[in-house]
PDB file of C-alpha atoms and ligand atoms in Angstrom:
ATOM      1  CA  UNK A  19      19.290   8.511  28.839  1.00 33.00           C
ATOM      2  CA  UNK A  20      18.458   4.957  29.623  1.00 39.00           C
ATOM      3  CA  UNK A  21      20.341   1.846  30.774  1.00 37.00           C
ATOM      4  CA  UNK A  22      20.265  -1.635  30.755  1.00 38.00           C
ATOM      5  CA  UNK A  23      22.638  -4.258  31.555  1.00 36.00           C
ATOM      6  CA  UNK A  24      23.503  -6.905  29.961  1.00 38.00           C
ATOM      7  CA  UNK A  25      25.709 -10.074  30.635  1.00 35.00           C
ATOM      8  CA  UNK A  26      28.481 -10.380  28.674  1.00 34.00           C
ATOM      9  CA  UNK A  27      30.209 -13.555  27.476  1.00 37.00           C
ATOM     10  CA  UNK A  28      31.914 -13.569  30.348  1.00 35.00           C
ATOM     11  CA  UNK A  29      29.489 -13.714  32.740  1.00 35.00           C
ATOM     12  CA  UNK A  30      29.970  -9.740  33.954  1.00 38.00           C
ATOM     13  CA  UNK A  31      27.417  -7.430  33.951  1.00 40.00           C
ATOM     14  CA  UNK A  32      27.843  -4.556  31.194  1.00 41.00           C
ATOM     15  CA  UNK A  33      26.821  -1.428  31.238  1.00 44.00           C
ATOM     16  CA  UNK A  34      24.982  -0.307  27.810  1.00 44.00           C
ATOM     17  CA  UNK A  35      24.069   3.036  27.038  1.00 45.00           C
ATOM     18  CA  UNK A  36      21.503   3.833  24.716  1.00 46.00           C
ATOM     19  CA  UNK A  37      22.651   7.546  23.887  1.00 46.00           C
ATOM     20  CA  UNK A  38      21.310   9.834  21.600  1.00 49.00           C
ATOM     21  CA  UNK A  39      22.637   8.547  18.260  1.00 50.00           C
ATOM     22  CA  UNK A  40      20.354   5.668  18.101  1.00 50.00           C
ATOM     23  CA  UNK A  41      17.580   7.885  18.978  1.00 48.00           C
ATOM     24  CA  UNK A  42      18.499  10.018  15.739  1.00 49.00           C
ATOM     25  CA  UNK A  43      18.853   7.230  14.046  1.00 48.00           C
ATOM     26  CA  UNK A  44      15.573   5.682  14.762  1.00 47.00           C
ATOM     27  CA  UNK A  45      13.954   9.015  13.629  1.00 51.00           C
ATOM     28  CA  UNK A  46      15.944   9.173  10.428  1.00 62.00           C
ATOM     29  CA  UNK A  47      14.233   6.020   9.097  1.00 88.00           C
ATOM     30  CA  UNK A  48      10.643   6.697   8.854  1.00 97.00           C
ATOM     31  CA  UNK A  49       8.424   3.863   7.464  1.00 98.00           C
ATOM     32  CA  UNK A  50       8.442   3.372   3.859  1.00 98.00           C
ATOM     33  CA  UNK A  51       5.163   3.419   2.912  1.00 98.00           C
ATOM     34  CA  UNK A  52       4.353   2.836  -1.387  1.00 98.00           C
ATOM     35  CA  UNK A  53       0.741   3.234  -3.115  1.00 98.00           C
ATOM     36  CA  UNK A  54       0.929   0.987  -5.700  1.00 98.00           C
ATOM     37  CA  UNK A  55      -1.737   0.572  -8.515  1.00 98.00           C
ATOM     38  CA  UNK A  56      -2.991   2.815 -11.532  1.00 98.00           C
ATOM     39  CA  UNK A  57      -5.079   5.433 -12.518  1.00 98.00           C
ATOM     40  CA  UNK A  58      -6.991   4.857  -9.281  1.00 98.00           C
ATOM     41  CA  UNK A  59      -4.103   5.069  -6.919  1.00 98.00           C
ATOM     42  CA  UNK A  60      -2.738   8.287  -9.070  1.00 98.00           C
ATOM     43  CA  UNK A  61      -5.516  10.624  -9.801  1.00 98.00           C
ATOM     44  CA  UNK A  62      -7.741  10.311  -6.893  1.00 98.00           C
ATOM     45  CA  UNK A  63      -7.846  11.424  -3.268  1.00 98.00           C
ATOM     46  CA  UNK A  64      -8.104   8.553  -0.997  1.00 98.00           C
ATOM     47  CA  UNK A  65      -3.966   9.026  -0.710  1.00 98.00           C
ATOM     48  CA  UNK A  66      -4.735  11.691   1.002  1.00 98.00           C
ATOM     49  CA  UNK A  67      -7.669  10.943   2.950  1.00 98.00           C
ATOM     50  CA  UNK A  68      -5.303   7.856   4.756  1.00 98.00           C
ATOM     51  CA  UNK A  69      -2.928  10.035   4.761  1.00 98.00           C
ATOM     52  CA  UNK A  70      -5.240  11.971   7.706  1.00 98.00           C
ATOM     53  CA  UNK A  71      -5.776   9.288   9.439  1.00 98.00           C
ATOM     54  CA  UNK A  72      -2.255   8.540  10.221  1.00 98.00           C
ATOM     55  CA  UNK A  73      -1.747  12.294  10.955  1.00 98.00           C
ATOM     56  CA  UNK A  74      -5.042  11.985  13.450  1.00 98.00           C
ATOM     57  CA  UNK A  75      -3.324   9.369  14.911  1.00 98.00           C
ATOM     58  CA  UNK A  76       0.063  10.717  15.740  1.00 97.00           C
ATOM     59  CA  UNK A  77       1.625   8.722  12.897  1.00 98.00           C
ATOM     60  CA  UNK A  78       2.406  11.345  10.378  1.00 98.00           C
ATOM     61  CA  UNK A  79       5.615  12.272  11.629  1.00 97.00           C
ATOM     62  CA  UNK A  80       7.203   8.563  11.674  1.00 97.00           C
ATOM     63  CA  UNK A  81       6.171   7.651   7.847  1.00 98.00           C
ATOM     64  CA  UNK A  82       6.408   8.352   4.322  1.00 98.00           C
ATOM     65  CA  UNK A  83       4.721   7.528   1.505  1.00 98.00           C
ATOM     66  CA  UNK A  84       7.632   6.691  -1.526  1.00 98.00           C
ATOM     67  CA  UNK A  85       7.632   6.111  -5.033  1.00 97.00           C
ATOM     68  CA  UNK A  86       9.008   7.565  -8.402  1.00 97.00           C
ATOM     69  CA  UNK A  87       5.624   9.751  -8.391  1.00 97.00           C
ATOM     70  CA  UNK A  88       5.192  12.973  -6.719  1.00 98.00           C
ATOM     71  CA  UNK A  89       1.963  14.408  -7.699  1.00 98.00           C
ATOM     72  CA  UNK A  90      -1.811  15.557  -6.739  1.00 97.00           C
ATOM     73  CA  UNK A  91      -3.850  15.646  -9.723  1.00 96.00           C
ATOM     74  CA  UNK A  92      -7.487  16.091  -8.598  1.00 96.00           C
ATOM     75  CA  UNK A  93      -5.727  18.500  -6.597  1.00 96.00           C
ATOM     76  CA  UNK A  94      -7.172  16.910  -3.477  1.00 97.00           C
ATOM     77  CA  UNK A  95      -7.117  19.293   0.170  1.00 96.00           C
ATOM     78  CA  UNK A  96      -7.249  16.517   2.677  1.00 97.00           C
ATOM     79  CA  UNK A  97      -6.864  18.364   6.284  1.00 97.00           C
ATOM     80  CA  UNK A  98      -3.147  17.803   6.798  1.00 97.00           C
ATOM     81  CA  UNK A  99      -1.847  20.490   4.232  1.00 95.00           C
ATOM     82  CA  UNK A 100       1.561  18.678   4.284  1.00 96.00           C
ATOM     83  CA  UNK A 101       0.358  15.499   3.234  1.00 98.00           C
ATOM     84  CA  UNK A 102       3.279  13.491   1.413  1.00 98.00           C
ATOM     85  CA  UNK A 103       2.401  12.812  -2.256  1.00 98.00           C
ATOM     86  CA  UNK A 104       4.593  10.303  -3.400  1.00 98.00           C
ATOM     87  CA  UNK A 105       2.886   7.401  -4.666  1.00 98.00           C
ATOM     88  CA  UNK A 106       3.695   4.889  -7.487  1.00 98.00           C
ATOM     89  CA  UNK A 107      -0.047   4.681  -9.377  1.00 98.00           C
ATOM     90  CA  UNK A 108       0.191   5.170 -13.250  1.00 98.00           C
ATOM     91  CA  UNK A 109      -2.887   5.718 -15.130  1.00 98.00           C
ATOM     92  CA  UNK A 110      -3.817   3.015 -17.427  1.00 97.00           C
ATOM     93  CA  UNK A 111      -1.623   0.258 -16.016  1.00 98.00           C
ATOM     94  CA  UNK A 112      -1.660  -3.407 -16.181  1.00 98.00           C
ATOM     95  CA  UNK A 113      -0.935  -5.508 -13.275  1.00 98.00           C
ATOM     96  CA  UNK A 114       0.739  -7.730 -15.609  1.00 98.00           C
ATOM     97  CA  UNK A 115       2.946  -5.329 -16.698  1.00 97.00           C
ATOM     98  CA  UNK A 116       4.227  -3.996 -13.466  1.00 97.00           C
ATOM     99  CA  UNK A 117       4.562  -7.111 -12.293  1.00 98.00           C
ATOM    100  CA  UNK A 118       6.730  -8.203 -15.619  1.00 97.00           C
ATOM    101  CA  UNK A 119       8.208  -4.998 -16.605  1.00 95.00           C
ATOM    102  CA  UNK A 120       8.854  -2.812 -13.571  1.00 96.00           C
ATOM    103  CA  UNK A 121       8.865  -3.605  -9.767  1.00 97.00           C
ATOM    104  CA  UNK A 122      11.971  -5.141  -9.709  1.00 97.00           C
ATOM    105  CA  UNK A 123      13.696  -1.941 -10.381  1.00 96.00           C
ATOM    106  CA  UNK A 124      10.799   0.289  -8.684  1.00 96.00           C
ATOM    107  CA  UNK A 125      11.611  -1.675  -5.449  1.00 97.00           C
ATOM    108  CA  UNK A 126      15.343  -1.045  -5.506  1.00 96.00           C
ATOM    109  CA  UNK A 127      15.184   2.655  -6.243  1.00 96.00           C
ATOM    110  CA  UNK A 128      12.412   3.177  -3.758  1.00 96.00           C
ATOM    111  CA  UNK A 129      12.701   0.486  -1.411  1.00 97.00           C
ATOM    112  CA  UNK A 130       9.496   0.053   1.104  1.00 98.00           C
ATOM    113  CA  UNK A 131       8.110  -1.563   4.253  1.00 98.00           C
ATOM    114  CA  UNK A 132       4.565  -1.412   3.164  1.00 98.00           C
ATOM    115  CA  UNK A 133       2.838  -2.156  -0.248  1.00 98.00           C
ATOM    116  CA  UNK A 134      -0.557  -1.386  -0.837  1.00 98.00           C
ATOM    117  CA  UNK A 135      -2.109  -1.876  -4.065  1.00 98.00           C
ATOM    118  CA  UNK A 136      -4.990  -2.078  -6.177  1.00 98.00           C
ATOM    119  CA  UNK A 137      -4.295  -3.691  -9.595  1.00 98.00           C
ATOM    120  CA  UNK A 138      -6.622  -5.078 -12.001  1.00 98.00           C
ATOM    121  CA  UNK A 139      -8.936  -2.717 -13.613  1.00 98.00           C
ATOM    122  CA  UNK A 140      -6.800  -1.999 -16.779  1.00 98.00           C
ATOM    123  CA  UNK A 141      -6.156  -5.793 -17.376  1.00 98.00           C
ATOM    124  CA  UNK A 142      -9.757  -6.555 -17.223  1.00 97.00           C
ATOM    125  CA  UNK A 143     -10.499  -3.815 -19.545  1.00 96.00           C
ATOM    126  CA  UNK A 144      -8.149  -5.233 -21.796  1.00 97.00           C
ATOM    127  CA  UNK A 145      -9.617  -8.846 -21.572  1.00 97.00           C
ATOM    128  CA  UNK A 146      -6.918 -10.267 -19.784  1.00 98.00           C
ATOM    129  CA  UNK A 147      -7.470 -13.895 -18.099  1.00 98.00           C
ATOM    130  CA  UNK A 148      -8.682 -13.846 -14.327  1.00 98.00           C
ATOM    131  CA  UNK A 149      -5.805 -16.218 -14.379  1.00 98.00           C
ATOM    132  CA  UNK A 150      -2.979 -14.038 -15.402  1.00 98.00           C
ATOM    133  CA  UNK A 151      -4.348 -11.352 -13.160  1.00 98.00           C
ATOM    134  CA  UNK A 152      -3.682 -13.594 -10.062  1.00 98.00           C
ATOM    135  CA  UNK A 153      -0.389 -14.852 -11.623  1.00 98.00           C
ATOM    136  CA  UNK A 154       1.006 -11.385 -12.094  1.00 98.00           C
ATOM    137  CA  UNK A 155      -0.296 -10.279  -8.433  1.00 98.00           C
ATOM    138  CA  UNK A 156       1.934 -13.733  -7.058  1.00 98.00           C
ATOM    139  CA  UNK A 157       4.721 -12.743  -9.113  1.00 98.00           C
ATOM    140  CA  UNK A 158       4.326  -9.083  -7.088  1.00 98.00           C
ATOM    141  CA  UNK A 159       4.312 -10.332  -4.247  1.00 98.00           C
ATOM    142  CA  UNK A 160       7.307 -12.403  -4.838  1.00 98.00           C
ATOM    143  CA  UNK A 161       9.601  -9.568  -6.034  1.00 98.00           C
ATOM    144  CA  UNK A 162       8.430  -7.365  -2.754  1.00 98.00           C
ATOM    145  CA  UNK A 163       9.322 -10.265  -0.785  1.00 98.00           C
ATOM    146  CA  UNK A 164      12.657 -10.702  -2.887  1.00 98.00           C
ATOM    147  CA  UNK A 165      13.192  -6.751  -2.242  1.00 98.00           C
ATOM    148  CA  UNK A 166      12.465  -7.128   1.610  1.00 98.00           C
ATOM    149  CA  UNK A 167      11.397 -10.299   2.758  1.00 98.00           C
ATOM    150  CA  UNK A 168       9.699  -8.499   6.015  1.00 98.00           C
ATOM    151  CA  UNK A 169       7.195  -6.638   2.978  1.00 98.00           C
ATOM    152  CA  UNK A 170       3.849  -5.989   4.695  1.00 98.00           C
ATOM    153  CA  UNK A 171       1.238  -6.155   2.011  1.00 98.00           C
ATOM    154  CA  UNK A 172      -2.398  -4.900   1.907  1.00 99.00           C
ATOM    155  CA  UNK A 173      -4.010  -6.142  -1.453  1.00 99.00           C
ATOM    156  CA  UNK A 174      -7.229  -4.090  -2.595  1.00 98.00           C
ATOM    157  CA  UNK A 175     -10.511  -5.841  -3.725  1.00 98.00           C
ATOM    158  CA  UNK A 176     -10.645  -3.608  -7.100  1.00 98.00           C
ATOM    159  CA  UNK A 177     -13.746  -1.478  -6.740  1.00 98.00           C
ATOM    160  CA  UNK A 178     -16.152  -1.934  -8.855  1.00 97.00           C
ATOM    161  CA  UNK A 179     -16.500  -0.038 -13.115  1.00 95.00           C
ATOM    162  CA  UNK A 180     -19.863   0.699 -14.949  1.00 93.00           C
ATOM    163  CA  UNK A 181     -19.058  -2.330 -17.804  1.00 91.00           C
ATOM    164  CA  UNK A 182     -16.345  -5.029 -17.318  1.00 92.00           C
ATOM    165  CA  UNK A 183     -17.615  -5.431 -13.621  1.00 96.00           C
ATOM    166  CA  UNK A 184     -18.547  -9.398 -13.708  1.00 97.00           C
ATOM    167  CA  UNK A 185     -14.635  -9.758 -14.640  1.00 97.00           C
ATOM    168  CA  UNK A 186     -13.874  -7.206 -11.679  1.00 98.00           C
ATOM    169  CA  UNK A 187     -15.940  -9.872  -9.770  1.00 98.00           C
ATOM    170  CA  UNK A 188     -14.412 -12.444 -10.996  1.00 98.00           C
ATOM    171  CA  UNK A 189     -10.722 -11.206  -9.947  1.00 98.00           C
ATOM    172  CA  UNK A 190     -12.528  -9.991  -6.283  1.00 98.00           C
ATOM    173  CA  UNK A 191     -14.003 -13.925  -5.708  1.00 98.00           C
ATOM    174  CA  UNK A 192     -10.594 -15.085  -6.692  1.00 98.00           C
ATOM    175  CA  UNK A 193      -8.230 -12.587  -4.238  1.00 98.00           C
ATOM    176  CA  UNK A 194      -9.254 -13.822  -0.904  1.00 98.00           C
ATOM    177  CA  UNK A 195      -8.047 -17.232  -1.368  1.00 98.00           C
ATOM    178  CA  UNK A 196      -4.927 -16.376  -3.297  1.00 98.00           C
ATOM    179  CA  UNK A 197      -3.880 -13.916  -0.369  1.00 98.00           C
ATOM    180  CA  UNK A 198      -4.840 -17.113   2.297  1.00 98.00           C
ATOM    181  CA  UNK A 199      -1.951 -19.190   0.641  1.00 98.00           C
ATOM    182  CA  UNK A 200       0.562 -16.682   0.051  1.00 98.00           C
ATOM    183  CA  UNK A 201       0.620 -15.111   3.971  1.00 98.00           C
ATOM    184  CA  UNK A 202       3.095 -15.266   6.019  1.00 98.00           C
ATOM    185  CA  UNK A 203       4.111 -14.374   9.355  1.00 98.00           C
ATOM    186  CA  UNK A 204       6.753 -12.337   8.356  1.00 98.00           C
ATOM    187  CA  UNK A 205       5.224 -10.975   5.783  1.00 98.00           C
ATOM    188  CA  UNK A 206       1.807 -11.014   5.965  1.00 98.00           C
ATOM    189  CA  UNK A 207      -0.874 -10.016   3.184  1.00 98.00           C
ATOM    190  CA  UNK A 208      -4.292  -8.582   4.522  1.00 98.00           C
ATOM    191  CA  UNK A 209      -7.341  -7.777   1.930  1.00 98.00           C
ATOM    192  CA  UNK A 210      -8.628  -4.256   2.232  1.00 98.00           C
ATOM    193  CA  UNK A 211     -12.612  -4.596   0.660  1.00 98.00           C
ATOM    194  CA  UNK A 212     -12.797  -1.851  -1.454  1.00 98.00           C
ATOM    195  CA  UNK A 213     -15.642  -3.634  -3.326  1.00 98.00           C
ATOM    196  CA  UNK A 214     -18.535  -3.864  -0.849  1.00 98.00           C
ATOM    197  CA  UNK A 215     -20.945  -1.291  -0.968  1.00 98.00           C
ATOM    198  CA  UNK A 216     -19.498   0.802  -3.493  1.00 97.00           C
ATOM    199  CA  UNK A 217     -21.858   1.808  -5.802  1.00 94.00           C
ATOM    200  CA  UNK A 218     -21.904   3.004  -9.217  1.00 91.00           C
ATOM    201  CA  UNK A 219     -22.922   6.489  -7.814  1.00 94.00           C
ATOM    202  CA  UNK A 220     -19.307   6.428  -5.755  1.00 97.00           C
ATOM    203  CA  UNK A 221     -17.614   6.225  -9.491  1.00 97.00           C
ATOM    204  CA  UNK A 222     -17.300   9.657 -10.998  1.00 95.00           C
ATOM    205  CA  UNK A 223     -16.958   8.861 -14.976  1.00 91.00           C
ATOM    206  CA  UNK A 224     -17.869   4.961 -14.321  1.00 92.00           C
ATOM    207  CA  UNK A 225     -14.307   3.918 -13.669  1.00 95.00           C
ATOM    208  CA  UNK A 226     -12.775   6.343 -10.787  1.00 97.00           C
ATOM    209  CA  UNK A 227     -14.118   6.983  -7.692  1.00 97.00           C
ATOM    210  CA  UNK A 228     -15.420  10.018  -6.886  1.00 97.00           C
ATOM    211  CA  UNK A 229     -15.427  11.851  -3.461  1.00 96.00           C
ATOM    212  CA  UNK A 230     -17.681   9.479  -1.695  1.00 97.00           C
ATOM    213  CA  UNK A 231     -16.052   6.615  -3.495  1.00 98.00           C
ATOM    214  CA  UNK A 232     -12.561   8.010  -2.451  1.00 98.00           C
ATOM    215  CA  UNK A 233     -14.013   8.011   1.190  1.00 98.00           C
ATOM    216  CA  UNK A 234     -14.889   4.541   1.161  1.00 98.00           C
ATOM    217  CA  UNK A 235     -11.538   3.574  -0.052  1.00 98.00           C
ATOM    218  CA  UNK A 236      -9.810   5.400   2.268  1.00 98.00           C
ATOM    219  CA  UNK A 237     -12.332   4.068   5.389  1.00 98.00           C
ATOM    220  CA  UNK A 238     -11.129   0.153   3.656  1.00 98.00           C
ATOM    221  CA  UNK A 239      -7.468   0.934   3.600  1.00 98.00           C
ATOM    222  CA  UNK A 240      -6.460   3.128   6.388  1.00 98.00           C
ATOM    223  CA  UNK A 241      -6.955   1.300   9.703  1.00 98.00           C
ATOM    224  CA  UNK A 242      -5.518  -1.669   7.921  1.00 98.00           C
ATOM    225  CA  UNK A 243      -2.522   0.676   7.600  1.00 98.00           C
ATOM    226  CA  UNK A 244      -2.853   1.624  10.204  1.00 98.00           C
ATOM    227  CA  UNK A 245      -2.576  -1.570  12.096  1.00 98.00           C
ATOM    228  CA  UNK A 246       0.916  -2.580  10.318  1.00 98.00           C
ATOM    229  CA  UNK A 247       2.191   1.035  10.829  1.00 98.00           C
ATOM    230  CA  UNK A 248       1.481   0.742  14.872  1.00 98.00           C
ATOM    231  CA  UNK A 249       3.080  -2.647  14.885  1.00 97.00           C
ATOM    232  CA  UNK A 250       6.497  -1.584  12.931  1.00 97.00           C
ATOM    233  CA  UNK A 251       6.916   1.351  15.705  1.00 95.00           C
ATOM    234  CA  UNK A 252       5.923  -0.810  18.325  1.00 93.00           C
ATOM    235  CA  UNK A 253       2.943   1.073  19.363  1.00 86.00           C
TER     236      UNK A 253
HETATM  237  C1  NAG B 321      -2.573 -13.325   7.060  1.00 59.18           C
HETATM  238  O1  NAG B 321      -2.121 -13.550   8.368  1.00 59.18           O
HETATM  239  C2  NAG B 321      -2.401 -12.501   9.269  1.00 59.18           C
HETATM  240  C3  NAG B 321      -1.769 -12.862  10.592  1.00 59.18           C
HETATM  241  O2  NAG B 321      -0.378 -12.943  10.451  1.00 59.18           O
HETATM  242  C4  NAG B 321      -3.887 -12.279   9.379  1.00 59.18           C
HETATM  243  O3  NAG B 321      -4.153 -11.172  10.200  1.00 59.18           O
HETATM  244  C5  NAG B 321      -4.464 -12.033   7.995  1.00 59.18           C
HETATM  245  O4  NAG B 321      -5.861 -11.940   8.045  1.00 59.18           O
HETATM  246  C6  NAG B 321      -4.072 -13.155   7.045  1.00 59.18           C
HETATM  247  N1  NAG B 321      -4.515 -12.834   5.704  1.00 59.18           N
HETATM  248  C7  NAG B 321      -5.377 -13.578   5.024  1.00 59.18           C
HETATM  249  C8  NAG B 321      -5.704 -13.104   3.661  1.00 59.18           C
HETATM  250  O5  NAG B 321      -5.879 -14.576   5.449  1.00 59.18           O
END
C-alpha cells in the first residue's frame, strides 16, 4: 500500500490511500493498440513479429492489439503462441475509402491509443492522385484525433510493389513532410520507413511481403511502438 499526502483546500495535510482498486483498475485498461491498413496489414506476419517484441520486452501483458478483425491468415507462428490477432487490415483497401467510408465508426466501436497504418498501395493501383492519397491520410488523422485527441500515430512509408512503384514513391517523398505539419505534442505522428532497403526479393507475389520482407517491417515498426507503448505506462 502506498501513501502520499496531500494539502487540502484547507491548508491540512490529507492522508490518501492508493488501495488496491486503482491498481485493478490500472490493469483492466491495457493499451489499445489498432493495425490499420490492407491486405498488407491482414495477411502477413509482421503483426506478429511486433507482437514479440513487446512480449521480449515485458510489454505483452499491458497491451492489446483491437479491431473488428480477428484473424491469422498466413497462419504465422511468431514465438509468443498467444499473440493477440486483432487487427483492422482489409485486403484490397483504399485509403480513401477508410478514410471516407469507415473510421469514424471503426474508432467508436474499437476505440484505440495507438494507430499504426500503412495505406496506399490499393489507391495507387487504382490510379488514384498522390494528392488524394495525402488528403485521405489528413482526413485519418483527423477522425483519430476527433476519436481521442491523445491518438499516437505511426504512419508507414508503403513498401515498395513490382509495377506501380514510381507512384509508391511518389506517396513515400510526399509522407514525411505531411506528417512534419500535422504533429503534435499530444498527439504526435512518427514515420516508420518501411521503404528503404526492401527489395523486390522481400515481396512474395510482387505486392506482399514475404518472410524477410515481413521482418523488415516488423524491425521499422516495432521499436517505434515500442517507444509510445513505454511512454503511455510510464516506463
Ligand atoms: C513529431 O514530434 C515528435 C516529438 O513530439 C518527434 O519525435 C517526431 O519525430 C515528429 N514527427 C515528425 C514526422 O517530424
Amino acid at each position: 500500500m502506498r501513501f502520499s499526502s496531500i494539502l487540502s483546500a484547507t491548508g491540512l495535510a490529507r492522508l490518501v490511500v492508493a488501495g488496491p482498486v486503482q491498481v485493478v483498475e490500472r490493469q483492466a485498461q491495457k493499451l489499445r493498440i489498432m493495425p490499420l491498413g490492407d491486405s498488407i496489414t491482414e495477411i502477413t506476419c509482421w503483426r506478429g513479429m511486433v507482437w514479440d517484441q513487446l512480449a521480449r520486452a515485458g510489454l505483452a501483458s499491458q497491451v492489446q492489439y483491437v479491431g473488428s478483425q480477428n484473424s491469422n491468415p498466413q497462419d504465422c507462428r511468431p514465438s509468443t503462441a498467444d499473440w493477440d490477432q486483432h487487427h483492422e487490415g482489409h485486403s484490397g483497401w483504399l485509403a480513401i475509402d477508410i478514410a471516407n467510408n469507415y473510421l469514424t465508426n471503426r474508432l467508436k466501436t474499437t476505440p484505440a491509443d495507438i494507430v499504426m497504418f500503412m495505406l496506399g498501395t490499393n489507391d495507387v493501383f487504382r490510379g488514384r492522385r498522390t494528392s488524394d492519397i495525402i488528403a485521405a491520410y489528413s482526413t485519418m488523422v483527423s477522425l483519430m484525433r476527433a476519436a481521442n485527441p491523445k491518438m499516437k500515430i505511426i504512419v508507414d512509408l508503403v513498401i515498395p510493389a513490382s509495377f506501380n512503384n514510381n507512384a509508391i514513391q511518389a506517396l513515400n517523398a510526399r509522407i514525411p513532410e505531411w506528417a512534419r505539419s500535422l504533429n503534435s505534442t499530444e498527439s504526435p505522428i512518427v514515420i516508420a520507413d518501411c521503404y528503404t532497403d526492401f527489395s523486390t526479393s522481400d515481396l512474395r507475389n510482387g505486392v506482399h511481403p514475404s518472410l524477410s520482407g515481413d521482418r523488415l517491417i516488423a524491425s521499422r515498426v516495432g521499436p517505434l511502438l515500442l517507444g509510445y507503448v513505454r511512454k503511455a505506462l510510464g516506463q
